Coordinates of C-alpha atoms in Angstrom, one line a residue:
X1 CA 41.2 -8.7 10.8
X2 CA 37.8 -9.3 9.2
X3 CA 36.5 -11.1 12.2
X4 CA 37.8 -8.4 14.5
X5 CA 35.8 -5.8 12.6
X6 CA 32.6 -7.8 12.8
X7 CA 33.1 -8.5 16.5
X8 CA 33.9 -4.8 17.2
X9 CA 30.5 -3.8 15.6
X10 CA 28.7 -6.4 17.8
X11 CA 30.4 -5.4 21.1
X12 CA 29.6 -1.7 20.6
X13 CA 26.0 -2.5 19.5
X14 CA 25.3 -4.8 22.5
X15 CA 27.0 -2.4 24.9
X16 CA 24.8 0.5 23.9
X17 CA 21.6 -1.6 24.1
X18 CA 22.5 -2.8 27.7
X19 CA 23.5 0.6 28.8
X20 CA 20.2 2.1 27.7
X21 CA 18.3 -0.7 29.5
X22 CA 20.1 0.1 32.8
X23 CA 19.7 3.8 32.3
X24 CA 15.9 3.5 31.9
X25 CA 15.4 1.6 35.2
X26 CA 14.1 4.9 36.7
X27 CA 11.0 4.6 34.4
X28 CA 10.1 1.1 35.8
X29 CA 9.0 2.0 39.3
X30 CA 5.3 1.3 38.6
X31 CA 3.3 -0.8 36.1
X32 CA 2.3 2.1 33.9
X33 CA 6.0 3.1 33.6
X34 CA 7.2 -0.5 32.9
X35 CA 4.5 -1.3 30.3
X36 CA 3.8 2.1 28.7
X37 CA 6.7 4.3 29.6
X38 CA 4.2 6.4 31.6
X39 CA 2.3 7.3 28.4
X40 CA 4.9 10.0 27.8
X41 CA 6.8 8.7 24.8
X42 CA 7.2 11.2 22.0
X43 CA 6.3 10.8 18.3
X44 CA 9.8 10.0 17.0
X45 CA 10.4 7.2 19.6
X46 CA 6.8 5.9 19.1
X47 CA 7.0 5.9 15.3
X48 CA 10.4 4.1 15.3
X49 CA 9.2 1.7 18.0
X50 CA 6.2 0.9 15.7
X51 CA 8.4 0.5 12.6
X52 CA 11.1 -1.6 14.2
X53 CA 8.5 -3.9 15.9
X54 CA 6.9 -4.3 12.5
X55 CA 10.0 -5.3 10.5
X56 CA 12.3 -7.9 11.7
X57 CA 14.5 -10.8 10.4
X58 CA 11.3 -12.4 9.4
X59 CA 10.8 -9.7 6.7
X60 CA 14.5 -9.2 5.8
X61 CA 15.4 -12.9 5.5
X62 CA 12.1 -14.8 5.4
X63 CA 9.5 -12.7 3.6
X64 CA 12.0 -10.9 1.3
X65 CA 13.6 -14.2 0.3
X66 CA 10.4 -16.2 -0.3
X67 CA 8.2 -13.6 -1.9
X68 CA 11.0 -12.1 -3.9
X69 CA 11.6 -15.5 -5.3
X70 CA 7.9 -16.1 -6.0
X71 CA 6.9 -12.7 -7.4
X72 CA 10.2 -11.1 -8.5
X73 CA 10.4 -7.3 -8.5
X74 CA 6.6 -7.2 -7.9
X75 CA 7.3 -8.2 -4.3
X76 CA 8.0 -4.5 -3.8
X77 CA 4.2 -4.0 -3.7
X78 CA 4.3 -5.7 -0.3
X79 CA 6.6 -3.1 1.1
X80 CA 4.4 -0.3 -0.4
X81 CA 1.4 -1.9 1.1
X82 CA 3.1 -2.1 4.5
X83 CA 3.8 1.7 4.3
X84 CA 0.4 2.8 3.1
X85 CA -1.9 0.3 4.8
X86 CA 0.2 -1.0 7.7
X87 CA 1.6 2.3 8.7
X88 CA -0.1 5.4 7.3
X89 CA -3.7 4.1 7.4
X90 CA -3.2 2.3 10.7
X91 CA -2.0 5.5 12.4
X92 CA -4.8 7.6 10.8
X93 CA -7.6 5.2 11.7
X94 CA -6.4 3.7 15.0
X95 CA -3.9 6.2 16.5
X96 CA -5.9 8.9 18.1
X97 CA -9.0 6.9 19.0
X98 CA -6.8 4.1 20.6
X99 CA -4.9 6.7 22.6
X100 CA -8.0 8.5 23.8
X101 CA -10.1 5.4 24.6
X102 CA -7.4 3.3 26.3
X103 CA -6.5 6.2 28.6
X104 CA -10.2 6.8 29.4
X105 CA -10.7 3.1 30.2
X106 CA -7.3 2.9 32.0
X107 CA -6.3 -0.1 29.7
X108 CA -2.6 -1.0 29.4
X109 CA -3.1 -4.1 27.3
X110 CA -5.4 -5.2 24.5
X111 CA -7.2 -7.8 26.7
X112 CA -7.8 -5.0 29.3
X113 CA -9.4 -3.0 26.4
X114 CA -11.7 -5.8 25.6
X115 CA -12.7 -6.3 29.2
X116 CA -13.5 -2.7 29.8
X117 CA -15.0 -1.9 26.5
X118 CA -17.4 -4.8 26.5
X119 CA -17.7 -5.4 30.3
X120 CA -16.5 -9.0 30.0
X121 CA -13.8 -10.6 32.1
X122 CA -14.0 -13.8 30.0
X123 CA -13.1 -11.8 26.9
X124 CA -10.0 -10.6 28.7
X125 CA -9.0 -14.1 29.6
X126 CA -9.6 -15.5 26.2
X127 CA -7.7 -12.8 24.4
X128 CA -4.8 -13.3 26.9
X129 CA -4.6 -17.0 26.0
X130 CA -4.6 -16.3 22.3
X131 CA -1.9 -13.7 22.6
X132 CA 0.4 -15.9 24.7
X133 CA 0.0 -19.0 22.5
X134 CA 0.4 -17.4 19.1
X135 CA 3.2 -14.9 19.9
X136 CA 5.5 -17.9 20.6
X137 CA 5.8 -19.1 17.0
X138 CA 6.3 -15.5 15.9
X139 CA 9.2 -15.2 18.3
X140 CA 10.8 -18.5 17.2
X141 CA 10.7 -17.2 13.6
X142 CA 12.8 -14.2 14.6
X143 CA 15.7 -16.4 15.8
X144 CA 15.7 -18.5 12.7
X145 CA 16.2 -15.6 10.4
X146 CA 19.0 -14.2 12.5
X147 CA 20.8 -17.5 12.6
X148 CA 21.1 -17.6 8.8
X149 CA 23.1 -14.4 8.7
X150 CA 25.2 -15.1 11.8
X151 CA 26.1 -18.5 10.3
X152 CA 27.2 -16.7 7.1
X153 CA 29.2 -14.0 8.9
X154 CA 30.7 -15.8 11.9
X155 CA 30.3 -19.6 11.1
X156 CA 29.1 -20.3 14.6
X157 CA 26.4 -22.7 15.9
X158 CA 22.8 -21.7 15.5
X159 CA 22.1 -22.3 19.2
X160 CA 24.8 -19.9 20.3
X161 CA 23.3 -17.2 18.1
X162 CA 19.8 -17.7 19.5
X163 CA 20.9 -17.8 23.2
X164 CA 23.1 -14.7 22.9
X165 CA 20.4 -12.6 21.2
X166 CA 17.8 -13.8 23.7
X167 CA 19.9 -13.0 26.8
X168 CA 20.9 -9.6 25.6
X169 CA 17.4 -8.6 24.7
X170 CA 16.1 -9.9 28.0
X171 CA 18.6 -7.8 29.9
X172 CA 17.5 -4.5 28.5
X173 CA 13.8 -5.2 28.5
X174 CA 13.8 -6.6 32.1
X175 CA 15.9 -3.6 33.3
X176 CA 14.3 -0.7 31.4
X177 CA 10.8 -1.9 30.4
X178 CA 9.0 0.0 27.6
X179 CA 11.1 3.1 27.7
X180 CA 14.3 1.2 27.2
X181 CA 12.8 -0.7 24.2
X182 CA 11.5 2.6 22.7
X183 CA 14.9 4.3 22.9
X184 CA 16.7 1.2 21.7
X185 CA 14.2 0.9 18.9
X186 CA 15.0 4.5 17.8
X187 CA 18.7 3.7 17.5
X188 CA 18.0 0.3 15.9
X189 CA 15.7 2.0 13.4
X190 CA 18.5 4.4 12.3
X191 CA 20.8 1.4 11.8
X192 CA 18.1 -0.3 9.7
X193 CA 17.6 2.7 7.4
X194 CA 21.3 3.2 6.8
X195 CA 21.9 -0.6 6.4
X196 CA 19.1 -1.4 3.9
X197 CA 20.1 1.5 1.7
X198 CA 23.8 0.5 1.8
X199 CA 23.0 -3.2 1.1
X200 CA 20.7 -2.5 -1.8
X201 CA 23.3 -0.3 -3.4
X202 CA 26.1 -2.9 -3.0
X203 CA 24.1 -5.8 -4.3
X204 CA 22.9 -4.0 -7.4
X205 CA 26.4 -2.7 -8.0
X206 CA 27.7 -6.3 -8.0
X207 CA 25.0 -7.1 -10.6
X208 CA 26.1 -4.2 -12.9
X209 CA 23.6 -1.6 -11.7
X210 CA 19.8 -1.4 -11.4
X211 CA 19.0 -1.6 -15.1
X212 CA 21.4 -4.5 -15.7
X213 CA 20.0 -6.4 -12.8
X214 CA 16.4 -5.7 -14.0
X215 CA 17.4 -6.9 -17.5
X216 CA 18.9 -10.0 -16.0
X217 CA 15.8 -10.7 -14.0
X218 CA 13.7 -10.4 -17.2
X219 CA 15.7 -13.2 -18.7
X220 CA 14.9 -15.6 -15.9
X221 CA 12.2 -18.2 -16.6
X222 CA 10.5 -20.8 -14.6
X223 CA 7.9 -23.0 -16.4
X224 CA 6.6 -24.3 -13.1
X225 CA 5.5 -20.8 -12.1
X226 CA 4.6 -19.1 -15.5
X227 CA 5.3 -19.4 -19.2
X228 CA 5.1 -15.6 -19.7
X229 CA 8.5 -14.2 -20.7
X230 CA 10.1 -11.6 -18.3
X231 CA 7.4 -12.3 -15.7
X232 CA 9.7 -11.8 -12.7
X233 CA 10.5 -8.3 -13.9
X234 CA 6.9 -7.4 -14.5
X235 CA 4.7 -5.0 -12.7
X236 CA 2.5 -7.5 -10.9
X237 CA 4.6 -10.7 -11.2
X238 CA 3.4 -14.2 -12.0
X239 CA 0.7 -14.5 -9.3
X240 CA -1.1 -11.2 -8.5
X241 CA -3.8 -12.9 -6.4
X242 CA -1.2 -14.6 -4.2
X243 CA 0.7 -11.3 -3.9
X244 CA -2.5 -9.5 -2.8
X245 CA -2.8 -12.0 0.0
X246 CA 0.8 -11.2 1.2
X247 CA 0.0 -7.5 1.0
X248 CA -3.2 -7.9 3.1
X249 CA -1.7 -10.1 5.8
X250 CA 1.5 -8.1 6.2
X251 CA -0.2 -4.7 6.1
X252 CA -3.7 -5.0 7.6
X253 CA -2.3 -7.6 10.1
X254 CA -0.6 -4.8 12.1
X255 CA -4.1 -3.4 13.0
X256 CA -4.8 -6.4 15.2
X257 CA -1.4 -7.3 16.6
X258 CA -1.3 -6.4 20.3
X259 CA 2.4 -5.5 20.3
X260 CA 1.8 -3.0 17.5
X261 CA -1.4 -1.4 18.7
X262 CA 0.0 -1.0 22.2
X263 CA 2.4 1.6 20.7
X264 CA -0.6 4.0 20.4
X265 CA -1.4 3.5 24.1
X266 CA 2.0 4.9 25.1
X267 CA 2.4 8.0 22.8
X268 CA 2.6 11.3 24.7
X269 CA -0.4 13.1 23.3
X270 CA -3.0 13.3 20.5
X271 CA -0.9 16.1 18.9
X272 CA 2.1 13.7 18.7
X273 CA 0.1 11.3 16.5
X274 CA 0.2 13.5 13.4
X275 CA 4.0 13.7 13.4
X276 CA 4.3 10.1 14.3
X277 CA 2.1 9.1 11.3
X278 CA 4.5 10.8 8.8
X279 CA 7.6 9.4 10.5
X280 CA 6.3 5.9 10.7
X281 CA 5.1 5.9 7.0
X282 CA 8.5 7.2 5.7
X283 CA 10.3 4.5 7.8
X284 CA 8.1 1.8 6.3
X285 CA 8.7 2.9 2.8
X286 CA 12.4 2.8 3.2
X287 CA 12.8 -0.4 5.3
X288 CA 9.9 -2.6 4.1
X289 CA 10.1 -1.3 0.5
X290 CA 13.8 -1.8 0.5
X291 CA 13.7 -5.4 1.9
X292 CA 11.1 -6.6 -0.7
X293 CA 12.8 -4.7 -3.5
X294 CA 16.1 -6.4 -2.6
X295 CA 14.5 -9.8 -2.4
X296 CA 12.9 -9.3 -5.8
X297 CA 16.4 -9.9 -7.4
X298 CA 16.8 -13.3 -5.6
X299 CA 16.5 -15.3 -8.7
X300 CA 19.7 -13.8 -10.1
X301 CA 21.5 -15.9 -7.6
X302 CA 19.7 -19.2 -8.5
X303 CA 23.1 -20.7 -9.5
X304 CA 24.4 -20.2 -6.0
X305 CA 21.4 -21.3 -3.9
X306 CA 19.4 -24.5 -4.0
X307 CA 16.0 -23.5 -2.8
X308 CA 14.6 -27.0 -2.9
X309 CA 17.3 -28.2 -0.5
X310 CA 18.1 -25.1 1.5
X311 CA 14.8 -23.4 1.6
X312 CA 13.8 -19.8 0.9
X313 CA 15.5 -18.6 4.0
X314 CA 18.9 -19.2 2.4
X315 CA 18.2 -16.7 -0.5
X316 CA 19.0 -13.4 1.1
X317 CA 22.1 -14.6 3.0
X318 CA 23.4 -16.0 -0.3
X319 CA 22.8 -12.6 -2.0
X320 CA 25.0 -10.9 0.7
X321 CA 27.9 -13.3 0.8
X322 CA 29.9 -11.3 -1.7
X323 CA 29.8 -8.0 0.2
X324 CA 32.7 -6.4 2.0
X325 CA 33.6 -7.2 5.6
X326 CA 32.2 -3.8 6.8
X327 CA 29.0 -4.2 4.9
X328 CA 28.5 -7.7 6.2
X329 CA 29.0 -6.4 9.7
X330 CA 26.4 -3.6 9.0
X331 CA 24.0 -6.3 7.7
X332 CA 24.4 -8.4 10.9
X333 CA 23.8 -5.3 13.0
X334 CA 20.8 -4.4 10.8
X335 CA 19.1 -7.8 11.3
X336 CA 20.1 -7.8 14.9
X337 CA 18.4 -4.4 15.3
X338 CA 15.3 -5.6 13.5
X339 CA 15.0 -8.8 15.4
X340 CA 15.8 -7.5 18.9
X341 CA 13.4 -4.6 18.6
X342 CA 10.6 -7.0 17.5
X343 CA 11.5 -9.6 20.2
X344 CA 11.5 -6.9 22.9
X345 CA 8.0 -5.9 21.8
X346 CA 6.7 -9.4 21.8
X347 CA 8.1 -10.5 25.2
X348 CA 6.8 -7.2 26.8
X349 CA 3.4 -7.6 25.3
X350 CA 3.2 -11.3 26.3
X351 CA 4.5 -10.9 29.9
X352 CA 2.3 -7.8 30.6
X353 CA -0.8 -9.6 29.2
X354 CA -0.2 -12.7 31.2
X355 CA 0.5 -10.8 34.4
X356 CA -2.2 -8.1 34.3
X357 CA -4.9 -9.9 32.5
X358 CA -4.6 -13.5 33.7
X359 CA -2.6 -13.9 37.0
X360 CA -3.8 -10.7 38.6
X361 CA -7.4 -11.3 37.5
X362 CA -7.7 -14.9 38.5
X363 CA -4.9 -16.2 40.8
X364 CA -3.5 -13.3 42.9
X365 CA -6.0 -10.5 42.8
X366 CA -4.3 -8.5 45.6
X367 CA -0.9 -8.3 43.7
X368 CA 0.6 -4.9 44.3
X369 CA 2.7 -2.8 41.9
X370 CA 6.1 -4.2 42.8
X371 CA 4.8 -7.8 42.6
X372 CA 3.3 -7.1 39.2
X373 CA 6.6 -5.7 37.9
X374 CA 8.6 -8.6 39.3
X375 CA 6.1 -11.1 37.8
X376 CA 6.4 -9.5 34.4
X377 CA 10.2 -9.6 34.6
X378 CA 10.1 -13.3 35.5
X379 CA 7.6 -14.0 32.7
X380 CA 9.9 -12.3 30.2
X381 CA 12.6 -14.8 31.2
X382 CA 10.1 -17.7 30.8
X383 CA 8.7 -16.5 27.5
X384 CA 12.2 -16.0 26.0
X385 CA 13.3 -19.4 27.3
X386 CA 10.3 -21.2 25.7
X387 CA 10.7 -19.4 22.4
X388 CA 14.5 -20.3 22.4
X389 CA 13.8 -24.0 22.9
X390 CA 11.1 -24.0 20.2
X391 CA 13.4 -22.1 17.8
X392 CA 16.1 -24.7 18.2
X393 CA 13.7 -27.6 17.9
X394 CA 12.2 -26.0 14.8
X395 CA 15.6 -25.4 13.2
X396 CA 16.9 -28.9 13.9
X397 CA 13.8 -30.7 12.7
X398 CA 13.2 -28.2 9.8
X399 CA 9.5 -28.0 10.5
X400 CA 8.6 -25.0 8.4
X401 CA 10.0 -21.9 6.8
X402 CA 10.1 -18.5 8.5
X403 CA 7.3 -17.0 6.5
X404 CA 4.9 -19.9 7.2
X405 CA 5.7 -19.8 10.9
X406 CA 5.0 -16.1 11.1
X407 CA 2.0 -16.4 8.9
X408 CA 0.3 -18.7 11.4
X409 CA 1.0 -16.3 14.2
X410 CA -0.1 -13.1 12.3
X411 CA -3.1 -14.8 10.9
X412 CA -4.4 -16.0 14.3
X413 CA -3.7 -12.8 16.2
X414 CA -4.8 -10.3 13.5
X415 CA -7.7 -12.4 12.5
X416 CA -9.0 -12.7 16.0
X417 CA -8.4 -9.1 17.1
X418 CA -8.5 -6.7 14.1
X419 CA -12.3 -6.5 13.6
X420 CA -13.4 -6.5 17.3
X421 CA -10.8 -3.9 18.1
X422 CA -11.6 -1.6 15.1
X423 CA -15.3 -1.8 15.5
X424 CA -15.0 -1.5 19.3
X425 CA -13.3 1.9 18.8
X426 CA -15.8 3.2 16.3
X427 CA -19.1 1.5 16.5
X428 CA -21.3 1.6 19.6
X429 CA -23.4 -1.4 18.5
X430 CA -20.5 -3.9 18.6
X431 CA -21.4 -6.7 21.0
X432 CA -19.5 -9.1 23.2
X433 CA -21.0 -12.1 21.3
X434 CA -19.5 -10.8 18.1
X435 CA -16.0 -10.7 19.7
X436 CA -16.4 -14.3 20.9
X437 CA -17.5 -15.5 17.5
X438 CA -14.6 -13.8 15.8
X439 CA -12.0 -15.0 18.3
X440 CA -13.2 -18.6 17.8
X441 CA -13.5 -18.4 14.0
X442 CA -9.9 -17.2 13.5
X443 CA -8.2 -19.4 16.0
X444 CA -10.0 -22.5 14.7
X445 CA -9.3 -21.7 11.1
X446 CA -5.5 -21.1 11.7
X447 CA -5.1 -24.1 13.9
X448 CA -6.9 -26.2 11.3
X449 CA -4.6 -24.8 8.7
X450 CA -1.6 -26.1 10.6
X451 CA -2.9 -29.6 11.1
X452 CA -5.3 -30.3 8.3
X453 CA -4.4 -27.6 5.8
X454 CA -4.2 -30.0 2.9
X455 CA -8.0 -30.3 3.0
X456 CA -8.5 -26.6 2.6
X457 CA -9.3 -25.0 -0.8
X458 CA -6.0 -24.6 -2.7
X459 CA -5.9 -20.8 -2.3
X460 CA -6.3 -21.1 1.5
X461 CA -3.7 -23.9 2.1
X462 CA -1.0 -21.2 2.6
X463 CA -1.1 -19.8 6.2
X464 CA -0.5 -16.4 4.6
X465 CA -3.7 -16.5 2.6
X466 CA -5.6 -18.2 5.4
X467 CA -4.6 -15.4 7.7
X468 CA -5.7 -12.7 5.2
X469 CA -9.0 -14.5 4.8
X470 CA -9.6 -14.5 8.6
X471 CA -8.9 -10.8 8.8
X472 CA -11.3 -9.9 6.0
X473 CA -13.9 -12.4 7.2
X474 CA -13.8 -10.7 10.6
X475 CA -14.8 -7.4 9.1
X476 CA -18.1 -9.1 8.0
X477 CA -18.6 -11.4 11.0
X478 CA -18.4 -8.8 13.7
X479 CA -21.1 -6.4 12.4
X480 CA -23.3 -9.3 11.3
X481 CA -23.2 -11.0 14.7
X482 CA -23.5 -7.7 16.5
X483 CA -26.8 -6.9 14.7
X484 CA -28.2 -10.3 15.6
X485 CA -27.2 -10.3 19.3
X486 CA -28.3 -8.1 22.2
X487 CA -26.6 -4.7 22.4
X488 CA -24.6 -3.6 25.5
X489 CA -26.5 -1.6 28.1
X490 CA -26.8 2.0 27.0
X491 CA -25.3 3.4 30.2
X492 CA -22.1 1.3 29.6
X493 CA -21.9 2.5 26.0
X494 CA -22.3 6.1 27.0
X495 CA -19.6 5.7 29.6
X496 CA -17.1 4.1 27.2
X497 CA -17.7 6.7 24.4
X498 CA -17.8 9.7 26.7
X499 CA -14.1 10.2 26.0
X500 CA -14.8 11.3 22.4
X501 CA -17.3 13.9 23.6
X502 CA -15.1 16.1 25.7
X503 CA -15.8 19.8 25.3
X504 CA -12.6 21.8 24.6
X505 CA -12.6 25.7 24.9
X506 CA -10.6 27.5 22.2
X507 CA -10.1 31.1 21.2
X508 CA -12.2 32.4 18.3
X509 CA -9.3 32.6 16.0
X510 CA -8.5 28.9 16.5
X511 CA -12.0 27.6 16.0
X512 CA -13.5 26.5 12.8
X513 CA -16.8 28.1 11.9
X514 CA -18.6 31.0 10.3
X515 CA -16.0 33.9 10.4
X516 CA -18.9 36.4 9.9
X517 CA -20.8 35.2 13.0
X518 CA -18.5 35.4 16.0
X519 CA -21.0 36.7 18.5
X520 CA -23.3 34.5 20.5
X521 CA -26.8 34.4 19.2
X522 CA -29.5 35.4 21.6
X523 CA -32.4 33.0 21.9

């Protein structure tokens, strides 16, 4: 009976996802519809698409487990940072300007933005390569986190979990494009909110309630981490500097991730951005804050999990083993929702980038709309297949933990793109050379971290901290190099920024100005 309940949840969930994909085929008749949903996606769908792409099994299983173990209840700061920096501030700073400028430049992808903003085809090709290469380890990490929970709930082989999730995600993305992912993301987001609240309540109840759990956490000690008593129940935990690195990477990182920024391209209008900002921030507070808060109690289960042997990724599944059958089914659907929404975002971003920014630009320049859509669909299959193979190899060889795998990807992508994209939206003096220097700096640092990381300073040996360093360094590198290199032609700058200078006619009662001076002044 227990297995029947779990399977019933799965069948209904997968059925709804596939149905929506097939229903949304009408939105995929052209490239703009397939990649951006015709730039007609409302604030609720966009906000949930942003949030569900942000938080996946990587956060729920990998980050919550690892950082909850390392920092205790203070890991909740990472969730708060995700809500305030990664959602609220990202929407406020990037939302409107991204929507306006990308439509003005007719850019559907981040590489297209760099090409048209800086007048450089080589920048487009370089950014396309970075995206395609570094999104793969991120995708592989999604499968790994999901497999842990599937193994706990169904006791089936990891490869079966990976292949099933990949095929079903591929079906609805290939069929319905961005609109299908946006609608599915909304449904999956609702499931994530309900699921995380229910799971936190159940886990704390099993520990005697919140205060009893917090008191138990205060009794935990680990001399290898800190000699301070009650450090895992403290406000900032045993390592505030390390926690700050996590907050920066997981929060500011979204500002430079192509699959996240692209959500602003597709929103219906500027007016929708204000509502989307509030919705996205609230979603992040509940989901991200809840995940890290839950992970903060991981050390209460130290007698049930051997972190040295099983790794950090086993912590959260161990915390959930004692839940009821229905709650375990809800958890599986929760993590499936988080993972499939993020996976759909990644494969759509990667396939559209490779098709529009590489193949059409270099190999087949006369590719028409139907050929572009067909190519993107084929590349979605290829991308998913590659990531599946890598995920299985990574799991069988136990190369690295989820958090490190994702850290390399986020660090390289956000480090390379955050500063050039941000300054490109706001500062007319940003130069092509500054983008090149920043691209090279971040990719070289993150690749070096993988292969020769042991020679880095101790604080930068972690890919998490190295990624945060690349992002912050970029905020200095881009303006510095821009001031030392030739500016773009004034005519090009004027053309690019003309979108922010539109004159809009409004009635007097709607305008902001001197209420006592409503008449035109005569010269």
